[in-house]
Short mmCIF file of C-alpha atoms in Angstrom, two decimals:
data_model
loop_
_atom_site.label_atom_id
_atom_site.label_comp_id
_atom_site.label_asym_id
_atom_site.label_seq_id
_atom_site.Cartn_x
_atom_site.Cartn_y
_atom_site.Cartn_z
CA MET A 1 105.30 87.27 104.87
CA GLU A 2 101.78 87.39 103.93
CA THR A 3 101.05 87.92 100.22
CA SER A 4 97.19 88.08 98.78
CA SER A 5 95.39 89.66 96.36
CA ALA A 6 94.77 92.90 95.59
CA ARG A 7 91.30 92.68 94.47
CA LYS A 8 90.01 90.35 97.62
CA HIS A 9 90.99 94.84 100.58
CA ASN A 10 89.38 97.27 101.08
CA GLN A 11 89.34 101.02 100.48
CA GLU A 12 92.00 101.98 102.67
CA LEU A 13 95.27 99.75 101.06
CA LEU A 14 93.07 101.60 97.06
CA GLY A 15 93.61 104.65 99.42
CA LEU A 16 97.10 104.28 100.15
CA PHE A 17 97.20 103.52 96.11
CA LEU A 18 96.11 107.04 94.98
CA ASP A 19 98.34 108.68 97.37
CA SER A 20 100.80 107.20 95.47
CA THR A 21 102.62 109.07 92.79
CA ILE A 22 101.58 106.09 90.00
CA GLY A 23 97.97 106.64 91.01
CA LEU A 24 98.27 110.47 91.32
CA TYR A 25 98.93 109.62 87.48
CA LEU A 26 96.97 106.56 86.32
CA ASP A 27 93.89 109.28 87.95
CA VAL A 28 90.65 107.74 87.17
CA ASN A 29 92.59 104.57 85.72
CA ALA A 30 94.24 104.06 89.95
CA GLU A 31 91.41 101.26 90.66
CA ALA A 32 91.65 98.84 87.75
CA VAL A 33 95.22 99.14 88.13
CA PHE A 34 95.68 98.42 92.01
CA GLY A 35 93.07 95.62 92.37
CA LEU A 36 94.65 93.39 89.10
CA GLY A 37 98.32 94.05 91.03
CA ARG A 38 98.98 91.62 94.29
CA ILE A 39 99.67 92.62 98.67
CA GLN A 40 102.28 92.24 100.33
CA VAL A 41 102.73 92.49 104.07
CA LEU A 42 105.88 92.76 106.20
CA ALA A 43 106.75 92.93 109.87
CA PRO A 44 110.04 94.58 110.42
CA GLY A 45 112.86 93.20 109.10
CA ALA A 46 111.43 91.52 107.10
CA ALA A 47 112.54 91.57 102.86
CA LEU A 48 110.09 92.04 99.90
CA THR A 49 110.74 89.48 97.45
CA ASP A 50 110.73 90.52 93.50
CA ARG A 51 107.94 88.19 92.48
CA GLY A 52 107.71 87.73 88.44
CA SER A 53 109.63 88.82 85.25
CA GLN A 54 109.54 91.72 85.17
CA PRO A 55 107.61 93.19 88.86
CA LEU A 56 106.24 97.36 89.99
CA HIS A 57 106.28 97.98 93.11
CA VAL A 58 104.01 100.54 94.73
CA VAL A 59 104.65 101.23 98.91
CA LEU A 60 101.56 101.32 100.89
CA ASP A 61 102.88 101.78 103.62
CA GLY A 62 105.63 101.94 105.89
CA ARG A 63 109.17 102.31 104.78
CA LEU A 64 111.97 100.25 102.60
CA ALA A 65 115.98 100.13 102.94
CA GLY A 66 118.63 98.61 101.19
CA ASP A 67 122.37 99.10 100.96
CA ARG A 68 122.13 101.96 98.55
CA ASP A 69 118.02 103.17 98.65
CA TRP A 70 115.44 103.77 100.70
CA TYR A 71 111.43 103.95 100.22
CA GLY A 72 108.72 105.89 102.04
CA PRO A 73 104.93 105.50 101.17
CA GLY A 74 103.57 106.45 97.97
CA ASN A 75 106.88 105.54 96.16
CA HIS A 76 107.85 103.13 93.28
CA PHE A 77 109.63 101.58 91.79
CA GLU A 78 111.54 98.22 89.94
CA PRO A 79 113.83 95.60 90.81
CA ARG A 80 116.75 98.00 91.87
CA GLY A 81 119.56 94.95 92.57
CA GLN A 82 119.34 94.91 96.30
CA ALA A 83 117.24 93.70 99.01
CA LEU A 84 115.06 95.97 100.29
CA LYS A 85 113.24 94.35 103.97
CA ALA A 86 110.58 96.19 105.86
CA MET A 87 112.19 99.09 108.93
CA ASP A 88 110.76 100.15 111.67
CA LEU A 89 107.33 99.62 111.71
CA PRO A 90 106.03 96.45 108.59
CA ALA A 91 105.30 98.01 105.80
CA ARG A 92 102.38 97.04 102.72
CA VAL A 93 103.31 96.78 99.77
CA TRP A 94 101.06 95.92 96.28
CA THR A 95 103.23 94.78 93.09
CA LEU A 96 102.77 94.79 89.74
CA ASP A 97 103.76 91.22 87.36
CA MET A 98 104.54 93.71 84.50
CA GLY A 99 106.23 90.54 82.64
CA ASP A 100 102.79 88.77 83.57
CA ALA A 101 100.33 87.53 80.51
CA SER A 102 97.96 88.08 82.25
CA TRP A 103 98.69 91.82 82.43
CA SER A 104 100.00 91.18 78.73
CA ASP A 105 96.75 90.00 77.91
CA LEU A 106 94.58 92.03 75.00
CA GLY A 107 91.43 93.69 77.45
CA ASN A 108 94.24 95.51 79.42
CA ARG A 109 96.21 97.15 76.47
CA ASP A 110 94.19 100.78 77.50
CA LEU A 111 95.37 100.13 81.39
CA ARG A 112 99.07 99.38 79.96
CA ARG A 113 99.22 102.75 78.11
CA ALA A 114 97.51 104.14 80.68
CA MET A 115 100.71 102.78 83.45
CA ALA A 116 103.60 103.81 80.30
CA HIS A 117 101.87 107.37 80.64
CA ALA A 118 101.85 107.03 84.31
CA LEU A 119 105.82 106.27 84.81
CA ILE A 120 107.04 109.33 81.89
CA ALA A 121 104.81 111.44 83.71
CA ALA A 122 106.38 110.47 87.56
CA ASP A 123 109.55 110.85 86.28
CA ALA A 124 109.36 113.96 84.48
CA ALA A 125 107.86 115.13 87.66
CA GLU A 126 110.89 114.59 89.91
CA ALA A 127 113.30 115.55 87.11
CA ALA A 128 112.25 118.71 87.30
CA ALA A 129 112.14 118.92 90.68
CA SER A 130 115.99 117.68 91.34
CA PRO A 131 117.59 120.39 92.94
CA PRO A 132 120.86 120.93 91.44
CA ALA A 133 124.23 118.01 92.02
CA ILE A 134 125.77 120.86 94.12
CA LEU A 135 123.88 123.09 96.40
CA PRO A 136 123.76 127.36 97.27
CA GLU A 137 125.92 128.82 100.54
CA PRO A 138 123.30 128.67 103.86
CA ASP A 139 124.18 132.38 103.88
CA THR A 140 123.76 133.11 100.19
CA LEU A 141 119.82 131.86 100.34
CA CYS A 142 117.96 134.98 100.99
CA ASP A 143 119.65 136.70 98.05
CA VAL A 144 118.39 140.20 98.24
CA ASP A 145 119.96 142.01 95.46
CA HIS A 146 119.52 140.19 92.90
CA PRO A 147 117.94 140.84 89.89
CA ASP A 148 115.13 139.18 89.23
CA ILE A 149 114.04 140.06 93.04
CA ARG A 150 114.87 143.63 92.91
CA ARG A 151 112.48 143.61 89.22
CA ARG A 152 109.66 142.51 90.95
CA ALA A 153 109.56 143.77 94.89
CA ALA A 154 109.83 146.67 92.38
CA ARG A 155 106.38 145.56 90.30
CA LEU A 156 104.66 145.07 94.22
CA ARG A 157 106.30 147.87 95.58
CA ARG A 158 101.69 150.40 96.38
CA ALA A 159 101.40 153.61 98.47
CA SER A 160 102.63 152.34 102.38
CA PRO A 161 104.73 149.60 104.08
CA ALA A 162 101.72 147.43 104.51
CA SER A 163 100.28 147.59 101.07
CA THR A 164 103.36 146.74 99.93
CA ALA A 165 103.43 144.03 102.39
CA GLU A 166 100.10 142.77 101.33
CA ALA A 167 100.89 142.93 97.61
CA ILE A 168 103.92 140.08 98.37
CA LEU A 169 101.87 138.12 100.67
CA ARG A 170 99.09 137.64 98.29
CA PHE A 171 101.89 137.93 95.21
CA VAL A 172 104.36 134.44 97.01
CA HIS A 173 100.85 133.13 98.77
CA GLN A 174 99.64 132.16 95.26
CA MET A 175 102.14 130.06 94.46
CA PRO A 176 101.08 126.09 94.84
CA TYR A 177 103.00 124.46 98.01
CA ARG A 178 104.28 121.66 97.24
CA PHE A 179 106.83 119.63 99.98
CA GLY A 180 110.47 120.11 98.40
CA THR A 181 114.31 120.78 98.81
CA TRP A 182 114.41 124.08 100.90
CA GLN A 183 118.00 124.30 100.18
CA GLU A 184 117.53 126.80 97.37
CA ARG A 185 117.57 131.07 96.91
CA ALA A 186 114.88 133.79 97.20
CA SER A 187 115.55 133.59 93.53
CA ASP A 188 115.36 129.82 92.95
CA THR A 189 112.04 129.61 94.20
CA LEU A 190 111.19 132.78 92.63
CA ALA A 191 111.74 131.18 89.06
CA ARG A 192 110.82 127.62 90.08
CA GLY A 193 107.29 129.31 90.88
CA VAL A 194 106.43 126.65 94.32
CA GLY A 195 107.63 126.49 97.61
CA MET A 196 107.01 125.30 100.77
CA CYS A 197 107.00 126.96 103.51
CA THR A 198 110.58 127.60 104.17
CA THR A 199 111.17 128.89 100.94
CA LYS A 200 108.12 130.33 100.38
CA THR A 201 109.08 132.67 103.10
CA ASN A 202 112.71 133.12 102.64
CA LEU A 203 111.45 134.45 98.83
CA GLN A 204 109.16 136.72 100.78
CA VAL A 205 111.51 138.06 103.32
CA ALA A 206 113.38 138.92 99.73
CA LEU A 207 110.85 140.32 98.07
CA MET A 208 109.97 142.83 101.61
CA ARG A 209 113.77 143.51 102.13
CA ALA A 210 114.07 144.78 98.39
CA ALA A 211 110.63 146.45 99.01
CA GLY A 212 112.70 148.75 102.25
CA LEU A 213 111.27 147.32 104.29
CA GLU A 214 112.47 146.14 108.12
CA ALA A 215 111.51 142.05 107.90
CA GLY A 216 112.73 138.34 109.58
CA PHE A 217 111.93 135.27 110.01
CA VAL A 218 109.50 132.96 112.77
CA GLU A 219 109.59 129.29 113.88
CA ILE A 220 106.83 127.71 116.03
CA PRO A 221 106.18 124.27 116.79
CA MET A 222 102.94 123.50 114.87
CA SER A 223 101.25 119.85 115.44
CA THR A 224 101.70 117.28 113.08
CA SER A 225 98.04 117.17 112.74
CA VAL A 226 97.35 120.24 111.30
CA LEU A 227 98.79 119.09 107.72
CA GLY A 228 95.61 116.57 108.60
CA LYS A 229 94.71 116.37 104.67
CA LEU A 230 97.39 117.99 102.75
CA MET A 231 99.78 115.15 103.87
CA PRO A 232 98.68 111.18 102.27
CA THR A 233 98.49 109.19 105.81
CA GLY A 234 101.50 106.18 105.17
CA TRP A 235 103.29 109.73 105.06
CA LEU A 236 101.48 111.84 108.64
CA ALA A 237 101.82 107.98 109.53
CA LEU A 238 105.28 108.38 110.43
CA GLN A 239 106.62 111.56 111.29
CA ARG A 240 106.71 113.70 114.77
CA PRO A 241 104.12 114.99 116.60
CA THR A 242 105.52 118.42 115.64
CA VAL A 243 106.97 119.34 113.22
CA LYS A 244 108.50 123.45 112.53
CA HIS A 245 106.68 125.59 110.78
CA TYR A 246 108.60 129.12 109.10
CA PHE A 247 106.91 131.79 108.21
CA ALA A 248 107.92 135.63 107.31
CA ALA A 249 106.91 138.70 109.72
CA VAL A 250 107.23 142.67 108.58
CA LYS A 251 107.13 145.54 110.55
CA LEU A 252 104.73 147.76 110.80
CA ASN A 253 104.81 151.77 112.04
CA GLY A 254 106.90 149.02 114.92
CA VAL A 255 105.32 146.73 115.38
CA TRP A 256 106.03 143.47 113.97
CA HIS A 257 103.27 141.98 112.25
CA GLY A 258 103.59 137.79 110.66
CA ALA A 259 102.86 136.92 107.08
CA ASP A 260 102.32 133.44 106.37
CA SER A 261 102.76 133.48 102.91
CA SER A 262 102.62 128.59 102.64
CA TYR A 263 99.43 127.83 101.86
CA ASP A 264 97.58 129.19 98.46
CA TYR A 265 94.31 128.30 97.65
CA ALA A 266 94.14 124.63 96.55
CA SER A 267 96.26 123.87 99.72
CA TYR A 268 94.02 126.08 101.63
CA ARG A 269 90.81 124.71 100.88
CA ILE A 270 92.13 121.02 101.79
CA PHE A 271 92.88 123.04 104.86
CA LEU A 272 89.40 123.68 105.81
CA GLU A 273 87.98 120.27 105.24
CA MET A 274 89.58 119.73 108.86
CA PHE A 275 89.23 123.09 109.81
CA PRO A 276 86.03 125.09 108.21
CA TRP A 277 85.87 127.20 111.00
CA MET A 278 88.48 129.29 109.18
CA ALA A 279 87.68 129.87 106.15
CA HIS A 280 87.48 133.81 107.16
CA ARG A 281 90.74 133.54 106.74
CA GLU A 282 91.34 131.70 103.64
CA GLU A 283 91.45 135.24 101.96
CA PRO A 284 95.24 136.64 102.70
CA VAL A 285 94.71 139.82 104.20
CA LEU A 286 97.19 142.07 106.28
CA THR A 287 96.54 145.04 107.60
CA GLU A 288 98.17 147.25 110.14
CA GLY A 289 97.08 145.39 113.70
CA HIS A 290 96.19 142.79 112.22
CA PRO A 291 98.64 139.90 111.25
CA TYR A 292 98.32 136.97 108.97
CA ILE A 293 99.55 134.31 111.54
CA PRO A 294 96.46 130.82 110.49
CA ALA A 295 99.20 128.19 111.88
CA LEU A 296 98.27 130.47 115.62
CA GLU A 297 95.57 131.10 115.31
CA ILE A 298 93.75 127.70 114.70
CA GLN A 299 95.77 127.52 118.60
CA HIS A 300 93.70 130.42 119.47
CA ALA A 301 97.91 131.84 120.16
CA ASP A 302 98.18 135.05 120.49
CA LEU A 303 99.50 136.62 117.02
CA PHE A 304 101.52 139.49 118.16
CA ASP A 305 103.61 137.40 120.65
CA ILE A 306 106.64 135.73 118.58
CA THR A 307 109.50 136.35 117.70
CA VAL A 308 111.78 137.76 114.55
CA VAL A 309 114.53 136.38 114.39
CA GLU A 310 117.20 137.74 110.57
CA SER A 311 117.51 134.90 109.19
CA ILE A 312 117.53 130.59 109.27
CA ALA A 313 120.24 129.49 107.17
CA ASP A 314 121.06 127.61 109.63
CA GLU A 315 118.40 125.04 108.94
CA MET A 316 117.59 126.30 105.38
CA GLY A 317 121.49 124.53 104.63
CA LYS A 318 120.88 121.49 106.34
CA LYS A 319 120.47 118.66 103.59
CA SER A 320 118.15 116.72 103.21
CA ARG A 321 117.92 113.47 103.54
CA PHE A 322 114.60 113.17 101.15
CA LEU A 323 115.04 112.66 97.04
CA PRO A 324 112.89 114.66 94.72
CA ARG A 325 111.51 111.00 94.73
CA HIS A 326 110.16 111.49 98.45
CA PHE A 327 109.33 114.50 97.93
CA GLU A 328 106.75 113.67 94.61
CA ALA A 329 105.35 110.78 96.90
CA LEU A 330 104.38 114.21 99.65
CA ASN A 331 102.58 116.01 97.32
CA THR A 332 100.46 113.88 94.95
CA ARG A 333 96.50 115.19 97.09
CA VAL A 334 97.87 119.06 97.04
CA ASP A 335 98.54 117.98 93.07
CA ARG A 336 95.37 116.61 92.88
CA ALA A 337 93.53 119.34 94.40
CA ARG A 338 94.81 122.34 92.02
CA GLY A 339 95.54 119.51 89.09
CA ALA A 340 99.35 119.81 88.63
CA HIS A 341 99.47 116.17 87.78
CA LEU A 342 97.29 116.27 84.57
CA ASN A 343 99.95 118.57 83.15
CA TRP A 344 102.94 115.81 83.50
CA GLY A 345 100.71 113.32 81.83
CA GLU A 346 100.54 116.00 78.50
CA ILE A 347 104.16 115.52 78.57
CA ALA A 348 103.20 111.59 78.46
CA ARG A 349 101.07 111.88 76.27
CA ARG A 350 103.17 113.75 73.98
CA GLN A 351 105.78 111.68 73.70
CA ALA A 352 103.47 109.12 73.22
CA ARG A 353 102.94 110.04 70.56
CA ASP A 354 106.22 111.65 69.06
CA ALA A 355 107.11 108.47 69.21
CA ARG A 356 104.77 106.48 67.76
CA ASP A 357 104.26 109.60 64.42
CA GLY A 358 108.49 108.05 64.25
CA ASP A 359 107.34 104.45 64.20
CA SER A 360 105.46 105.17 61.27
CA GLY A 361 107.53 107.62 59.58
CA GLU A 362 104.07 109.78 60.04
CA VAL A 363 105.66 113.70 60.04
CA ARG A 364 102.90 115.77 60.64
CA ALA A 365 102.60 120.18 61.47
#
């Protein structure tokens, strides 16, 4: 194992730290805090050392695993009473000893406050993203008959099947894209207001069916490189060369039309940093004879050469090996792009103000 001051390292490691959940919530203070930590470089199988009396660790790249937990890029944690070792790849870990006298120095008071807010905000975001303890049965996921699905479908119904399908596409498309649990009902996704390709597609199909349209699911292989700047670099390096991508399809005048609702505007603009020539598809337009499938269009594929299936319950019913903290560490770039982290940051600041007011006995209107 090698260890050295974070100040000595290049912009690559700072970039990995900025992609972490803590880096996201530290916001403008992230670079200053990063410089106060140390970098541990672990070969595969090497153990992480908890240096100091109160260490906080952030995985920059690689993965660590112990008897109970594993942590991926962007995850932060304090000692949990288990030995953690680098897995199949080398790992680099940023460590800050929050019990060290230099961190307690008066000159770092604002950074300590920023760190406290960041930890509270990260915990609140993770709690909000946590799935229920008991997951729904796979065959209940596309719950077309749920009252909220029926009501929303009625509001989105238009004069023709094509215009109804486009209205539903636009509604689901504008929902923020976030990596997360995929074993949730369409009505749960509607209530949560965010989703990834599987859950947004499931909601879209449920809404189209509730509106009286013939709709189904499409699965295609997609190069992981297409995720590009949407996914933090540390996580991108751990992915397989191809991933499964899902989108909805609707039958218009007897022909299946793909309608991909995965990206919202913020994530699509990140996507455009790699594929600027796809700017004409930023707006989700679906008309008869013109599907909306950016994931196929960038491959110059035939947009009508798709296989539509009735259900993807088998895929959505698979229990995730990821925990909410892993997904939160995957969402930093899209959250930063749309400013979502500012909401959780405000919660943290409000909690801190309430705590101070309680300590002082002050009552605020």
